[in-house]
PDB file of C-alpha atoms in Angstrom:
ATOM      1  CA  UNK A   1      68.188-201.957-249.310  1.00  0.00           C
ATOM      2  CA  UNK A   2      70.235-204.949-248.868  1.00  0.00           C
ATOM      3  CA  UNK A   3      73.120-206.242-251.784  1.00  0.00           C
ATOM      4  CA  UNK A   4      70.305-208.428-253.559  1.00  0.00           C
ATOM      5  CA  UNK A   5      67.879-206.163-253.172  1.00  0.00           C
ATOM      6  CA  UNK A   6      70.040-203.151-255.042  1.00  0.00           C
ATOM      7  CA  UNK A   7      70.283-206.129-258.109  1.00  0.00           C
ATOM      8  CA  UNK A   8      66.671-206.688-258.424  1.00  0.00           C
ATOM      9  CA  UNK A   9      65.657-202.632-258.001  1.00  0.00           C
ATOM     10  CA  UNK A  10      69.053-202.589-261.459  1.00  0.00           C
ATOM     11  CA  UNK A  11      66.998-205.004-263.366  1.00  0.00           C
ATOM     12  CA  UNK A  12      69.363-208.114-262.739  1.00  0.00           C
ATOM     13  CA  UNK A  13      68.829-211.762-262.640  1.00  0.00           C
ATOM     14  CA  UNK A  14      68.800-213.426-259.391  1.00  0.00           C
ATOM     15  CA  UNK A  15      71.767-215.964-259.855  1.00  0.00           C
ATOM     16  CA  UNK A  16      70.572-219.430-259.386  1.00  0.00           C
ATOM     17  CA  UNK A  17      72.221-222.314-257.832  1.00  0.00           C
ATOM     18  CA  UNK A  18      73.741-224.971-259.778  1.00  0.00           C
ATOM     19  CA  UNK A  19      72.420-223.202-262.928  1.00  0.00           C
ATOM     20  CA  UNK A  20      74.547-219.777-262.714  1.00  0.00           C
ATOM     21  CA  UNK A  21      77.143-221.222-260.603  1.00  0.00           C
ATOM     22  CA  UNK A  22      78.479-224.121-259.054  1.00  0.00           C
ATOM     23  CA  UNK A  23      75.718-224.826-256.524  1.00  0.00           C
ATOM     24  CA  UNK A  24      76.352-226.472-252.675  1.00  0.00           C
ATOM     25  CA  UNK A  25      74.097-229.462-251.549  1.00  0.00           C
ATOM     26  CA  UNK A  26      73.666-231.925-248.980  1.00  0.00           C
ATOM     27  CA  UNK A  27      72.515-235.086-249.432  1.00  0.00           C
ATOM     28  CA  UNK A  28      71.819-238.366-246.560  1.00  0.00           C
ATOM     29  CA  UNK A  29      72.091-241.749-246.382  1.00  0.00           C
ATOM     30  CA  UNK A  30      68.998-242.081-243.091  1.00  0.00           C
ATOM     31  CA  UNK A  31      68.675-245.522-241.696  1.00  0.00           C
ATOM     32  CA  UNK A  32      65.730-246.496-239.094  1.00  0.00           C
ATOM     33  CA  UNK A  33      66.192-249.332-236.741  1.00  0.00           C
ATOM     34  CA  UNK A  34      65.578-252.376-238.914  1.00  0.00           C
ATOM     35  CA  UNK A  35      68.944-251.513-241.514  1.00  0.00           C
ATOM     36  CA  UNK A  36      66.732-249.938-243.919  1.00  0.00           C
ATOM     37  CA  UNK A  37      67.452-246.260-245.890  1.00  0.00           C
ATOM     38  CA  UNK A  38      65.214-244.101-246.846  1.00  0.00           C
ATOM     39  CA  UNK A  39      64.403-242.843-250.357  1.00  0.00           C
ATOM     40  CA  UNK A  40      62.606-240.498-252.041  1.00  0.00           C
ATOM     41  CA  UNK A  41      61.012-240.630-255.904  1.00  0.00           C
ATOM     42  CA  UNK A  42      61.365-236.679-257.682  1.00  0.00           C
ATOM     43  CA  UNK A  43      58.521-235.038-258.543  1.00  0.00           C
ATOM     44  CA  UNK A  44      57.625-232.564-262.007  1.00  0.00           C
ATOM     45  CA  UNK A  45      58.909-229.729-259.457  1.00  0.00           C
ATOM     46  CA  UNK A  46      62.475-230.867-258.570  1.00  0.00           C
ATOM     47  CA  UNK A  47      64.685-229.127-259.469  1.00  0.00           C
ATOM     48  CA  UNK A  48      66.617-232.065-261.289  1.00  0.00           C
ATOM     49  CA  UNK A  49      66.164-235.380-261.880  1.00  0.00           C
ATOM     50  CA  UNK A  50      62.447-236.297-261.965  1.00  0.00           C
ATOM     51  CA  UNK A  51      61.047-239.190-261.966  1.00  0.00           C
ATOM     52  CA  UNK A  52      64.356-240.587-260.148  1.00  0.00           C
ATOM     53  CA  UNK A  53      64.342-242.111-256.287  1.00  0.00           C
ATOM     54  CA  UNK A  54      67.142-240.663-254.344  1.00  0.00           C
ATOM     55  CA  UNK A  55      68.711-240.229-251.022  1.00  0.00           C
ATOM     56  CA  UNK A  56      67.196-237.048-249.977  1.00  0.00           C
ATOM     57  CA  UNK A  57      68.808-233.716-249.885  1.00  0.00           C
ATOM     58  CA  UNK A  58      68.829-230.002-251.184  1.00  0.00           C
ATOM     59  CA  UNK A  59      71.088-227.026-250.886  1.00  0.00           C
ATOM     60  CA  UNK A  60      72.768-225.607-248.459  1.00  0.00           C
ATOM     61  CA  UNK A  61      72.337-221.623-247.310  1.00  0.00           C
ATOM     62  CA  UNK A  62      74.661-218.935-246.943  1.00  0.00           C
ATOM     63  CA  UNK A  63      75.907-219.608-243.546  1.00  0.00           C
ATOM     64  CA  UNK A  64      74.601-222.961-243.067  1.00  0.00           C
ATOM     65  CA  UNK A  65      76.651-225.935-241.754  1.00  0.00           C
ATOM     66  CA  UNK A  66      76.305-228.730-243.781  1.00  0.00           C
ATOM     67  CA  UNK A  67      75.218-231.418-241.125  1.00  0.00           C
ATOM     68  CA  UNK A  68      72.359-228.416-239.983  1.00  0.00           C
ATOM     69  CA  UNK A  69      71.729-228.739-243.639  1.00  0.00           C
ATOM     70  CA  UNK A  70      70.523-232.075-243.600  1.00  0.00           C
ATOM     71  CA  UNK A  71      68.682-231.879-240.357  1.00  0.00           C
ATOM     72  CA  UNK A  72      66.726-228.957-241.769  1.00  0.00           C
ATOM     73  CA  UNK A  73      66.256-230.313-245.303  1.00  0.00           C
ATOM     74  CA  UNK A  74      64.499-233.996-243.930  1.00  0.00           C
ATOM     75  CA  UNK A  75      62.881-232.007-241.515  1.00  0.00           C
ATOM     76  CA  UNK A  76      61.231-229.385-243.978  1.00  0.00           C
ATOM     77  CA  UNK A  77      60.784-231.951-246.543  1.00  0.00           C
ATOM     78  CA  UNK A  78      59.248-235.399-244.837  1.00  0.00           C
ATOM     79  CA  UNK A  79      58.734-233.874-240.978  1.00  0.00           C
ATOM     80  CA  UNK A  80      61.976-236.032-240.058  1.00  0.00           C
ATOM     81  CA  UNK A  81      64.172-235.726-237.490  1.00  0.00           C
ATOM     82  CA  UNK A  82      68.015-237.437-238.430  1.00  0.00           C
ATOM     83  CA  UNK A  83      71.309-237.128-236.774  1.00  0.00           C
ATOM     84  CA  UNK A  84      74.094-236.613-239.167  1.00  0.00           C
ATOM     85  CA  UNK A  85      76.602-239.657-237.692  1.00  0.00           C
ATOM     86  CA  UNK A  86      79.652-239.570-240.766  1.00  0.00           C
ATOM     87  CA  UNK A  87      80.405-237.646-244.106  1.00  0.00           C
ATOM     88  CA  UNK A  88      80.344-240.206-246.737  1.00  0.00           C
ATOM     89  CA  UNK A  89      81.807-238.156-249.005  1.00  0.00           C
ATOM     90  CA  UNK A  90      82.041-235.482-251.087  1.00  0.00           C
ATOM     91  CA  UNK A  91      80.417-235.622-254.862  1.00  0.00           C
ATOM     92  CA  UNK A  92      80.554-234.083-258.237  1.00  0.00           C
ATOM     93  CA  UNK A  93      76.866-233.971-259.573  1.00  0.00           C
ATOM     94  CA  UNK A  94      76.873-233.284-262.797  1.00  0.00           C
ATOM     95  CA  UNK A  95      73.531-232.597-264.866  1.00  0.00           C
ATOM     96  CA  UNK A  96      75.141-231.543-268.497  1.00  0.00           C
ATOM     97  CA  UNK A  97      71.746-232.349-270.123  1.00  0.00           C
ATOM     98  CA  UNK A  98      70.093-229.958-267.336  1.00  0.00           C
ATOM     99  CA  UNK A  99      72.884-227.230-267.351  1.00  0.00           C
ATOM    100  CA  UNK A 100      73.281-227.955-263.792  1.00  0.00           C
ATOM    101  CA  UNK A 101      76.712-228.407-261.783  1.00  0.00           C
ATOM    102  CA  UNK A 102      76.388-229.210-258.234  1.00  0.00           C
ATOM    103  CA  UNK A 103      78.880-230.163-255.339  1.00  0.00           C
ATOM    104  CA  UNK A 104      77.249-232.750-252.994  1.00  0.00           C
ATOM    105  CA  UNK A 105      78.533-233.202-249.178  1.00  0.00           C
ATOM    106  CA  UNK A 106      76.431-236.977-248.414  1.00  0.00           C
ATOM    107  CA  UNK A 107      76.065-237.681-245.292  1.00  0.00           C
ATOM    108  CA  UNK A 108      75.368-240.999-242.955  1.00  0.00           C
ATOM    109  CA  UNK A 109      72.549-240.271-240.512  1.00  0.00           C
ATOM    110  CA  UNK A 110      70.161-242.161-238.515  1.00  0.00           C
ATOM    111  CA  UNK A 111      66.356-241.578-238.284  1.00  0.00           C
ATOM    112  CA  UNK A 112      65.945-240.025-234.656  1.00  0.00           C
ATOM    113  CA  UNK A 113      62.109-238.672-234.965  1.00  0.00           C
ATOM    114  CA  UNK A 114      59.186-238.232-236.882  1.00  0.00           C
ATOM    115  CA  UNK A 115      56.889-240.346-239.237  1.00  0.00           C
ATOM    116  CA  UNK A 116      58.039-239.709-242.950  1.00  0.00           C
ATOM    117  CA  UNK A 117      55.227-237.576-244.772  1.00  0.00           C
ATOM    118  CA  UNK A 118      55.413-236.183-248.397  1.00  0.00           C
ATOM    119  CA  UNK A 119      55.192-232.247-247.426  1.00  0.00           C
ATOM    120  CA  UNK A 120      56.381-231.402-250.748  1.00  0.00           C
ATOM    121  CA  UNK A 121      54.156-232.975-253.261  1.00  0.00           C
ATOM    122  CA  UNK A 122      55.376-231.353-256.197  1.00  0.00           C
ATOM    123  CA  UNK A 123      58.368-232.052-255.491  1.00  0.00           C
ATOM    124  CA  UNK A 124      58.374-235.760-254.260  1.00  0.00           C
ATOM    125  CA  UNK A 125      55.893-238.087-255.603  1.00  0.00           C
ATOM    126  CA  UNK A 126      56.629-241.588-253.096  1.00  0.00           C
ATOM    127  CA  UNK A 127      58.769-241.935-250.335  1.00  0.00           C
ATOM    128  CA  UNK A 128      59.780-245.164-248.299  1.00  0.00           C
ATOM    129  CA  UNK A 129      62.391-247.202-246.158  1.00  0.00           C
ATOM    130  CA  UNK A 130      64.271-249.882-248.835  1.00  0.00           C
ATOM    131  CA  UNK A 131      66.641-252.752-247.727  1.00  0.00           C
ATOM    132  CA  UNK A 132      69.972-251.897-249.844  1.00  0.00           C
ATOM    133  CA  UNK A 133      69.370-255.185-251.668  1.00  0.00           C
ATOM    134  CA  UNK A 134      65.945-253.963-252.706  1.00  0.00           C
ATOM    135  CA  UNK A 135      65.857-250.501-253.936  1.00  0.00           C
ATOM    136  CA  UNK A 136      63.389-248.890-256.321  1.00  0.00           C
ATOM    137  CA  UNK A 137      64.548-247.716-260.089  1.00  0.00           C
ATOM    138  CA  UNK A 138      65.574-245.861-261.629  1.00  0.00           C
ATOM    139  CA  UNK A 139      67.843-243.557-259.036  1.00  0.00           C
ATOM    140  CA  UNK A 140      69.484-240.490-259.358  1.00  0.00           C
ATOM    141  CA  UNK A 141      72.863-240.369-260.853  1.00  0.00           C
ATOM    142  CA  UNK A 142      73.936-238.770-257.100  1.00  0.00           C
ATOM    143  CA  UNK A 143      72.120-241.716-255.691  1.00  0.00           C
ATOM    144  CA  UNK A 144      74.139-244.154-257.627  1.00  0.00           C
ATOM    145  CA  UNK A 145      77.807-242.476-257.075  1.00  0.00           C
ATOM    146  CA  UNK A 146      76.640-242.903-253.338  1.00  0.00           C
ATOM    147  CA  UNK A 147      75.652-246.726-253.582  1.00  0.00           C
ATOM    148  CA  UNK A 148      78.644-246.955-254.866  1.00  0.00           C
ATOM    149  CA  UNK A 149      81.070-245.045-252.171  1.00  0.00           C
ATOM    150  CA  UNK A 150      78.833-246.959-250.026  1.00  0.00           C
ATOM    151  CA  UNK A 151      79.934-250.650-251.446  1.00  0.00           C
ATOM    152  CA  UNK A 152      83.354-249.689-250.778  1.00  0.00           C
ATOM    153  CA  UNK A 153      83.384-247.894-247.493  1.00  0.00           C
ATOM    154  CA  UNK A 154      81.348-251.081-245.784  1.00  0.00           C
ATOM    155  CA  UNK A 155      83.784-253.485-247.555  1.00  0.00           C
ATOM    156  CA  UNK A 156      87.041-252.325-245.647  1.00  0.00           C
TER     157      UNK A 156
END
């Protein structure tokens, strides 16, 4: 028996992400061809956040690079292939109101491959490419500290 095994066979709780302890996402800024990002709207089964568009993401695994993060998250998620091409930054995500405490790495990629498809439907209820001047509401509080490190790192 494996370490997580042994705590499930002693009646423990699985610690969860973000909820337990500080959990480790990833997060993307994609672009196709024509300048315009991709978003996605939260579904009932998100784990945060629903009802919000965002710049798509999730959390990272024990082990995992952050860039091979994002690769697998978009491709898992909307059949996506991006290429990570800058870190925009680094975020506090704090959820208070949810109990939840994340650190975000967001990323600048470009869409490489693929045709976007919901393949989480409980999870995602739209997706869609957006010019910047034109995105949906409401977004995610990440979304939002993003737009906004954005703004600043295209103005220099």
């Amino acid at each position: 028996m494996g370490v997580h095994d042994d705590a499930a066979a002693a009646g423990d709780q699985v610690s969860r992400a973000g909820i337990d302890h500080v959990g480790v996402g990833v997060g993307a800024l994609v672009f196709d061809g024509e300048g315009r990002v991709f978003l996605a709207k939260r579904g009932a089964g998100a784990r945060n956040e629903a009802g919000t568009w965002e710049f798509p993401g999730g959390g990272v695994a024990f082990g995992e690079r952050l860039a091979d993060a994002v690769r697998r998250e978009f491709l898992e998620e909307y059949g996506m292939e991006v290429e990570a091409t800058g870190l925009l930054g680094v975020f506090d995500h704090l959820l208070p109101e949810e109990g939840q405490h994340w650190v975000s790495a967001t990323f600048l990629a470009k869409h490489v491959g693929g045709t976007p498809e919901i393949r989480e439907p409980g999870k995602c209820l739209e997706i869609g490419w957006f010019r910047l001047d034109a995105l949906p509401r409401p977004l995610s509080r990440i979304t939002e500290e993003n737009l906004t490190a954005y703004a600043r790192e295209t103005d220099r």
